[in-house]
N, CA, C and O atoms as a printed pandas DataFrame, in Angstrom:
     atom_number atom_name residue_name chain_id  residue_number  x_coord  y_coord  z_coord
0              1         N          MET        A               1 -149.185   68.782   31.030
1              2        CA          MET        A               1 -148.625   69.329   32.248
2              3         C          MET        A               1 -149.285   70.689   32.500
3              4         O          MET        A               1 -149.636   71.409   31.566
4              5         N          LEU        A               2 -149.438   71.009   33.743
5              6        CA          LEU        A               2 -150.062   72.279   34.099
6              7         C          LEU        A               2 -149.161   73.454   33.727
7              8         O          LEU        A               2 -147.939   73.381   33.856
8              9         N          ASP        A               3 -149.777   74.521   33.270
9             10        CA          ASP        A               3 -149.008   75.715   32.914
10            11         C          ASP        A               3 -148.307   76.306   34.125
11            12         O          ASP        A               3 -147.246   76.914   33.989
12            13         N          ARG        A               4 -148.888   76.134   35.315
13            14        CA          ARG        A               4 -148.265   76.680   36.526
14            15         C          ARG        A               4 -146.928   76.013   36.803
15            16         O          ARG        A               4 -146.045   76.637   37.391
16            17         N          LEU        A               5 -146.757   74.774   36.398
17            18        CA          LEU        A               5 -145.480   74.094   36.571
18            19         C          LEU        A               5 -144.603   74.216   35.328
19            20         O          LEU        A               5 -143.389   74.392   35.433
20            21         N          TYR        A               6 -145.213   74.123   34.166
21            22        CA          TYR        A               6 -144.459   74.077   32.922
22            23         C          TYR        A               6 -143.714   75.385   32.634
23            24         O          TYR        A               6 -142.527   75.366   32.310
24            25         N          LEU        A               7 -144.405   76.507   32.753
25            26        CA          LEU        A               7 -143.781   77.783   32.396
26            27         C          LEU        A               7 -142.641   78.172   33.346
27            28         O          LEU        A               7 -141.614   78.644   32.858
28            29         N          PRO        A               8 -142.755   78.007   34.653
29            30        CA          PRO        A               8 -141.595   78.302   35.504
30            31         C          PRO        A               8 -140.414   77.359   35.233
31            32         O          PRO        A               8 -139.260   77.788   35.267
32            33         N          LEU        A               9 -140.695   76.087   34.967
33            34        CA          LEU        A               9 -139.618   75.158   34.634
34            35         C          LEU        A               9 -138.956   75.550   33.315
35            36         O          LEU        A               9 -137.738   75.441   33.175
36            37         N          LEU        A              10 -139.738   75.998   32.366
37            38        CA          LEU        A              10 -139.205   76.450   31.095
38            39         C          LEU        A              10 -138.324   77.689   31.285
39            40         O          LEU        A              10 -137.258   77.795   30.678
40            41         N          GLY        A              11 -138.764   78.609   32.116
41            42        CA          GLY        A              11 -137.966   79.801   32.423
42            43         C          GLY        A              11 -136.674   79.438   33.130
43            44         O          GLY        A              11 -135.626   80.013   32.835
44            45         N          LEU        A              12 -136.731   78.488   34.062
45            46        CA          LEU        A              12 -135.534   78.036   34.764
46            47         C          LEU        A              12 -134.565   77.357   33.793
47            48         O          LEU        A              12 -133.356   77.575   33.863
48            49         N          ALA        A              13 -135.094   76.544   32.902
49            50        CA          ALA        A              13 -134.245   75.880   31.915
50            51         C          ALA        A              13 -133.578   76.914   31.003
51            52         O          ALA        A              13 -132.405   76.768   30.658
52            53         N          ALA        A              14 -134.314   77.948   30.616
53            54        CA          ALA        A              14 -133.728   79.000   29.781
54            55         C          ALA        A              14 -132.632   79.737   30.536
55            56         O          ALA        A              14 -131.578   80.017   29.965
56            57         N          ALA        A              15 -132.855   80.058   31.812
57            58        CA          ALA        A              15 -131.844   80.746   32.610
58            59         C          ALA        A              15 -130.603   79.868   32.781
59            60         O          ALA        A              15 -129.482   80.372   32.719
60            61         N          LEU        A              16 -130.786   78.569   32.993
61            62        CA          LEU        A              16 -129.647   77.665   33.110
62            63         C          LEU        A              16 -128.876   77.564   31.795
63            64         O          LEU        A              16 -127.646   77.503   31.801
64            65         N          ALA        A              17 -129.584   77.548   30.680
65            66        CA          ALA        A              17 -128.915   77.488   29.381
66            67         C          ALA        A              17 -128.093   78.753   29.140
67            68         O          ALA        A              17 -126.990   78.680   28.599
68            69         N          ILE        A              18 -128.618   79.903   29.534
69            70        CA          ILE        A              18 -127.878   81.159   29.383
70            71         C          ILE        A              18 -126.663   81.164   30.297
71            72         O          ILE        A              18 -125.582   81.576   29.876
72            73         N          ALA        A              19 -126.814   80.717   31.535
73            74        CA          ALA        A              19 -125.684   80.664   32.460
74            75         C          ALA        A              19 -124.614   79.707   31.945
75            76         O          ALA        A              19 -123.425   80.011   32.036
76            77         N          LEU        A              20 -125.003   78.584   31.419
77            78        CA          LEU        A              20 -124.054   77.631   30.865
78            79         C          LEU        A              20 -123.317   78.221   29.669
79            80         O          LEU        A              20 -122.116   78.001   29.506
80            81         N          ALA        A              21 -124.028   78.966   28.836
81            82        CA          ALA        A              21 -123.399   79.587   27.675
82            83         C          ALA        A              21 -122.360   80.631   28.080
83            84         O          ALA        A              21 -121.410   80.876   27.336
84            85         N          LEU        A              22 -122.528   81.246   29.246
85            86        CA          LEU        A              22 -121.578   82.253   29.706
86            87         C          LEU        A              22 -120.257   81.643   30.164
87            88         O          LEU        A              22 -119.220   82.301   30.076
88            89         N          VAL        A              23 -120.270   80.408   30.649
89            90        CA          VAL        A              23 -119.062   79.825   31.223
90            91         C          VAL        A              23 -118.504   78.651   30.442
91            92         O          VAL        A              23 -117.422   78.169   30.777
92            93         N          TRP        A              24 -119.184   78.174   29.428
93            94        CA          TRP        A              24 -118.728   77.016   28.672
94            95         C          TRP        A              24 -117.523   77.405   27.821
95            96         O          TRP        A              24 -117.491   78.519   27.299
96            97         N          PRO        A              25 -116.533   76.531   27.660
97            98        CA          PRO        A              25 -115.378   76.859   26.817
98            99         C          PRO        A              25 -115.811   77.266   25.413
99           100         O          PRO        A              25 -116.781   76.731   24.874
100          101         N          GLN        A              26 -115.090   78.210   24.827
101          102        CA          GLN        A              26 -115.555   78.852   23.612
102          103         C          GLN        A              26 -115.208   78.139   22.326
103          104         O          GLN        A              26 -115.778   78.474   21.288
104          105         N          GLY        A              27 -114.303   77.171   22.334
105          106        CA          GLY        A              27 -113.963   76.492   21.085
106          107         C          GLY        A              27 -112.913   77.247   20.313
107          108         O          GLY        A              27 -111.886   77.615   20.884
108          109         N          LEU        A              28 -113.130   77.497   19.022
109          110        CA          LEU        A              28 -112.113   78.091   18.160
110          111         C          LEU        A              28 -112.323   79.583   17.925
111          112         O          LEU        A              28 -111.513   80.198   17.231
112          113         N          GLY        A              29 -113.360   80.184   18.465
113          114        CA          GLY        A              29 -113.660   81.590   18.206
114          115         C          GLY        A              29 -112.869   82.537   19.091
115          116         O          GLY        A              29 -111.753   82.228   19.509
116          117         N          ALA        A              30 -113.446   83.670   19.368
117          118        CA          ALA        A              30 -112.792   84.687   20.185
118          119         C          ALA        A              30 -112.731   84.238   21.643
119          120         O          ALA        A              30 -113.508   83.386   22.075
120          121         N          ARG        A              31 -111.811   84.813   22.384
121          122        CA          ARG        A              31 -111.597   84.438   23.779
122          123         C          ARG        A              31 -112.805   84.814   24.634
123          124         O          ARG        A              31 -113.438   85.848   24.419
124          125         N          SER        A              32 -113.112   83.959   25.602
125          126        CA          SER        A              32 -114.187   84.217   26.543
126          127         C          SER        A              32 -113.759   85.297   27.526
127          128         O          SER        A              32 -112.575   85.623   27.602
128          129         N          PRO        A              33 -114.705   85.861   28.283
129          130        CA          PRO        A              33 -114.358   86.888   29.273
130          131         C          PRO        A              33 -113.332   86.381   30.293
131          132         O          PRO        A              33 -113.106   85.176   30.407
132          133         N          ALA        A              34 -112.730   87.287   31.013
133          134        CA          ALA        A              34 -111.556   87.079   31.854
134          135         C          ALA        A              34 -111.501   85.792   32.688
135          136         O          ALA        A              34 -110.574   85.009   32.482
136          137         N          PRO        A              35 -112.416   85.525   33.600
137          138        CA          PRO        A              35 -112.165   84.352   34.438
138          139         C          PRO        A              35 -112.354   83.023   33.720
139          140         O          PRO        A              35 -111.956   81.981   34.240
140          141         N          PHE        A              36 -112.943   83.043   32.555
141          142        CA          PHE        A              36 -113.232   81.819   31.831
142          143         C          PHE        A              36 -112.416   81.769   30.555
143          144         O          PHE        A              36 -111.827   82.771   30.147
144          145         N          GLY        A              37 -112.380   80.640   29.943
145          146        CA          GLY        A              37 -111.808   80.513   28.620
146          147         C          GLY        A              37 -110.295   80.399   28.610
147          148         O          GLY        A              37 -109.646   80.364   29.656
148          149         N          HIS        A              38 -109.757   80.342   27.418
149          150        CA          HIS        A              38 -108.337   80.183   27.175
150          151         C          HIS        A              38 -108.054   80.752   25.800
151          152         O          HIS        A              38 -108.977   81.114   25.071
152          153         N          THR        A              39 -106.784   80.833   25.442
153          154        CA          THR        A              39 -106.441   81.314   24.112
154          155         C          THR        A              39 -107.001   80.344   23.087
155          156         O          THR        A              39 -106.748   79.142   23.173
156          157         N          PRO        A              40 -107.754   80.842   22.122
157          158        CA          PRO        A              40 -108.323   79.946   21.120
158          159         C          PRO        A              40 -107.235   79.161   20.395
159          160         O          PRO        A              40 -106.127   79.658   20.194
160          161         N          LEU        A              41 -107.553   77.957   20.013
161          162        CA          LEU        A              41 -106.607   77.050   19.380
162          163         C          LEU        A              41 -105.981   77.669   18.134
163          164         O          LEU        A              41 -104.783   77.511   17.900
164          165         N          GLN        A              42 -106.775   78.367   17.339
165          166        CA          GLN        A              42 -106.261   78.919   16.094
166          167         C          GLN        A              42 -105.380   80.143   16.309
167          168         O          GLN        A              42 -104.759   80.623   15.361
168          169         N          GLN        A              43 -105.313   80.659   17.533
169          170        CA          GLN        A              43 -104.488   81.827   17.802
170          171         C          GLN        A              43 -103.179   81.462   18.484
171          172         O          GLN        A              43 -102.398   82.354   18.817
172          173         N          THR        A              44 -102.917   80.186   18.700
173          174        CA          THR        A              44 -101.652   79.781   19.302
174          175         C          THR        A              44 -100.554   79.866   18.243
175          176         O          THR        A              44 -100.824   79.661   17.060
176          177         N          PRO        A              45  -99.324   80.167   18.653
177          178        CA          PRO        A              45  -98.236   80.282   17.669
178          179         C          PRO        A              45  -98.019   79.010   16.851
179          180         O          PRO        A              45  -97.736   79.082   15.655
180          181         N          GLU        A              46  -98.150   77.844   17.494
181          182        CA          GLU        A              46  -97.949   76.588   16.770
182          183         C          GLU        A              46  -98.994   76.419   15.670
183          184         O          GLU        A              46  -98.667   76.027   14.550
184          185         N          MET        A              47 -100.246   76.714   15.995
185          186        CA          MET        A              47 -101.325   76.550   15.014
186          187         C          MET        A              47 -101.196   77.590   13.904
187          188         O          MET        A              47 -101.457   77.285   12.740
188          189         N          LYS        A              48 -100.796   78.816   14.251
189          190        CA          LYS        A              48 -100.599   79.837   13.216
190          191         C          LYS        A              48  -99.511   79.402   12.244
191          192         O          LYS        A              48  -99.651   79.573   11.033
192          193         N          ALA        A              49  -98.421   78.835   12.777
193          194        CA          ALA        A              49  -97.336   78.366   11.920
194          195         C          ALA        A              49  -97.815   77.216   11.028
195          196         O          ALA        A              49  -97.492   77.173    9.841
196          197         N          ALA        A              50  -98.581   76.293   11.598
197          198        CA          ALA        A              50  -99.099   75.168   10.809
198          199         C          ALA        A              50 -100.055   75.660    9.726
199          200         O          ALA        A              50 -100.027   75.159    8.602
200          201         N          MET        A              51 -100.893   76.628   10.052
201          202        CA          MET        A              51 -101.827   77.168    9.064
202          203         C          MET        A              51 -101.069   77.893    7.951
203          204         O          MET        A              51 -101.458   77.811    6.786
204          205         N          LYS        A              52  -99.996   78.598    8.298
205          206        CA          LYS        A              52  -99.195   79.282    7.282
206          207         C          LYS        A              52  -98.508   78.272    6.369
207          208         O          LYS        A              52  -98.469   78.457    5.152
208          209         N          ARG        A              53  -97.964   77.196    6.959
209          210        CA          ARG        A              53  -97.335   76.152    6.131
210          211         C          ARG        A              53  -98.344   75.542    5.168
211          212         O          ARG        A              53  -98.042   75.341    3.992
212          213         N          GLU        A              54  -99.539   75.249    5.663
213          214        CA          GLU        A              54 -100.574   74.655    4.817
214          215         C          GLU        A              54 -100.980   75.628    3.709
215          216         O          GLU        A              54 -101.171   75.219    2.564
216          217         N          HIS        A              55 -101.110   76.892    4.042
217          218        CA          HIS        A              55 -101.476   77.897    3.044
218          219         C          HIS        A              55 -100.396   78.001    1.975
219          220         O          HIS        A              55 -100.700   78.040    0.782
220          221         N          ASP        A              56  -99.151   78.045    2.395
221          222        CA          ASP        A              56  -98.052   78.128    1.430
222          223         C          ASP        A              56  -98.000   76.897    0.529
223          224         O          ASP        A              56  -97.763   77.010   -0.673
224          225         N          ALA        A              57  -98.223   75.722    1.118
225          226        CA          ALA        A              57  -98.223   74.492    0.329
226          227         C          ALA        A              57  -99.382   74.497   -0.668
227          228         O          ALA        A              57  -99.218   74.062   -1.808
228          229         N          ALA        A              58 -100.544   74.981   -0.252
229          230        CA          ALA        A              58 -101.694   75.038   -1.151
230          231         C          ALA        A              58 -101.426   76.020   -2.293
231          232         O          ALA        A              58 -101.795   75.761   -3.439
232          233         N          GLN        A              59 -100.790   77.135   -1.980
233          234        CA          GLN        A              59 -100.456   78.104   -3.020
234          235         C          GLN        A              59  -99.474   77.497   -4.030
235          236         O          GLN        A              59  -99.608   77.705   -5.235
236          237         N          GLU        A              60  -98.496   76.752   -3.533
237          238        CA          GLU        A              60  -97.518   76.118   -4.416
238          239         C          GLU        A              60  -98.187   75.066   -5.310
239          240         O          GLU        A              60  -97.886   74.980   -6.501
240          241         N          ARG        A              61  -99.103   74.261   -4.729
241          242        CA          ARG        A              61  -99.822   73.267   -5.534
242          243         C          ARG        A              61 -100.668   73.941   -6.607
243          244         O          ARG        A              61 -100.731   73.465   -7.740
244          245         N          ALA        A              62 -101.318   75.045   -6.255
245          246        CA          ALA        A              62 -102.136   75.762   -7.228
246          247         C          ALA        A              62 -101.257   76.327   -8.346
247          248         O          ALA        A              62 -101.640   76.283   -9.516
248          249         N          LYS        A              63 -100.086   76.856   -7.996
249          250        CA          LYS        A              63  -99.165   77.395   -8.998
250          251         C          LYS        A              63  -98.692   76.281   -9.929
251          252         O          LYS        A              63  -98.625   76.474  -11.143
252          253         N          GLN        A              64  -98.365   75.123   -9.370
253          254        CA          GLN        A              64  -97.924   74.008  -10.202
254          255         C          GLN        A              64  -99.040   73.551  -11.149
255          256         O          GLN        A              64  -98.783   73.225  -12.308
256          257         N          ALA        A              65 -100.270   73.529  -10.652
257          258        CA          ALA        A              65 -101.397   73.124  -11.495
258          259         C          ALA        A              65 -101.605   74.133  -12.623
259          260         O          ALA        A              65 -101.839   73.740  -13.765
260          261         N          ARG        A              66 -101.523   75.439  -12.315
261          262        CA          ARG        A              66 -101.662   76.454  -13.357
262          263         C          ARG        A              66 -100.553   76.325  -14.397
263          264         O          ARG        A              66 -100.800   76.442  -15.598
264          265         N          ASP        A              67  -99.329   76.084  -13.929
265          266        CA          ASP        A              67  -98.209   75.916  -14.864
266          267         C          ASP        A              67  -98.408   74.689  -15.759
267          268         O          ASP        A              67  -98.114   74.736  -16.954
268          269         N          ALA        A              68  -98.904   73.600  -15.187
269          270        CA          ALA        A              68  -99.139   72.387  -15.977
270          271         C          ALA        A              68 -100.203   72.634  -17.041
271          272         O          ALA        A              68 -100.052   72.207  -18.186
272          273         N          VAL        A              69 -101.279   73.323  -16.664
273          274        CA          VAL        A              69 -102.338   73.626  -17.634
274          275         C          VAL        A              69 -101.800   74.557  -18.712
275          276         O          VAL        A              69 -102.098   74.372  -19.892
276          277         N          ARG        A              70 -101.016   75.550  -18.326
277          278        CA          ARG        A              70 -100.429   76.477  -19.296
278          279         C          ARG        A              70  -99.530   75.724  -20.284
279          280         O          ARG        A              70  -99.566   75.996  -21.484
280          281         N          ASP        A              71  -98.727   74.782  -19.785
281          282        CA          ASP        A              71  -97.860   73.990  -20.665
282          283         C          ASP        A              71  -98.672   73.134  -21.625
283          284         O          ASP        A              71  -98.343   73.038  -22.808
284          285         N          LEU        A              72  -99.753   72.500  -21.109
285          286        CA          LEU        A              72 -100.597   71.682  -21.980
286          287         C          LEU        A              72 -101.259   72.528  -23.059
287          288         O          LEU        A              72 -101.368   72.096  -24.206
288          289         N          GLN        A              73 -101.702   73.726  -22.699
289          290        CA          GLN        A              73 -102.333   74.597  -23.684
290          291         C          GLN        A              73 -101.310   75.048  -24.718
291          292         O          GLN        A              73 -101.619   75.125  -25.907
292          293         N          ALA        A              74 -100.113   75.340  -24.280
293          294        CA          ALA        A              74  -99.069   75.771  -25.224
294          295         C          ALA        A              74  -98.735   74.641  -26.186
295          296         O          ALA        A              74  -98.514   74.891  -27.371
296          297         N          GLN        A              75  -98.694   73.419  -25.707
297          298        CA          GLN        A              75  -98.413   72.274  -26.576
298          299         C          GLN        A              75  -99.553   72.036  -27.561
299          300         O          GLN        A              75  -99.317   71.630  -28.699
300          301         N          ALA        A              76 -100.779   72.287  -27.131
301          302        CA          ALA        A              76 -101.929   72.083  -28.010
302          303         C          ALA        A              76 -101.946   73.125  -29.108
303          304         O          ALA        A              76 -102.351   72.821  -30.230
304          305         N          VAL        A              77 -101.517   74.347  -28.822
305          306        CA          VAL        A              77 -101.527   75.416  -29.808
306          307         C          VAL        A              77 -100.350   75.266  -30.773
307          308         O          VAL        A              77 -100.520   75.364  -31.988
308          309         N          ALA        A              78  -99.155   75.028  -30.223
309          310        CA          ALA        A              78  -97.962   74.906  -31.057
310          311         C          ALA        A              78  -97.207   73.645  -30.638
311          312         O          ALA        A              78  -96.240   73.722  -29.880
312          313         N          PRO        A              79  -97.651   72.482  -31.131
313          314        CA          PRO        A              79  -96.994   71.244  -30.711
314          315         C          PRO        A              79  -95.534   71.193  -31.179
315          316         O          PRO        A              79  -95.200   71.608  -32.289
316          317         N          THR        A              80  -94.696   70.680  -30.310
317          318        CA          THR        A              80  -93.284   70.519  -30.650
318          319         C          THR        A              80  -93.043   69.063  -31.040
319          320         O          THR        A              80  -93.629   68.144  -30.468
320          321         N          GLN        A              81  -92.161   68.874  -32.035
321          322        CA          GLN        A              81  -91.923   67.515  -32.483
322          323         C          GLN        A              81  -90.484   67.157  -32.431
323          324         O          GLN        A              81  -90.113   66.036  -32.779
């Protein structure tokens, strides 16, 4: 393709990609500028509550696993009969 056509088309495609990036929904990150975007999914109260529940459950599972390992080690060191 001729450079006279290719380079302007490439520049136009780059400008369109930048314009699209300015207005496309942002996903899970920070909120987009004022006229665009919405509250990110992870910042909604429902999602924060669900994430806290999951974190608490994971912490409890980890604590139970540590306690189980501690009990097994204690039995290995001083077995009860």
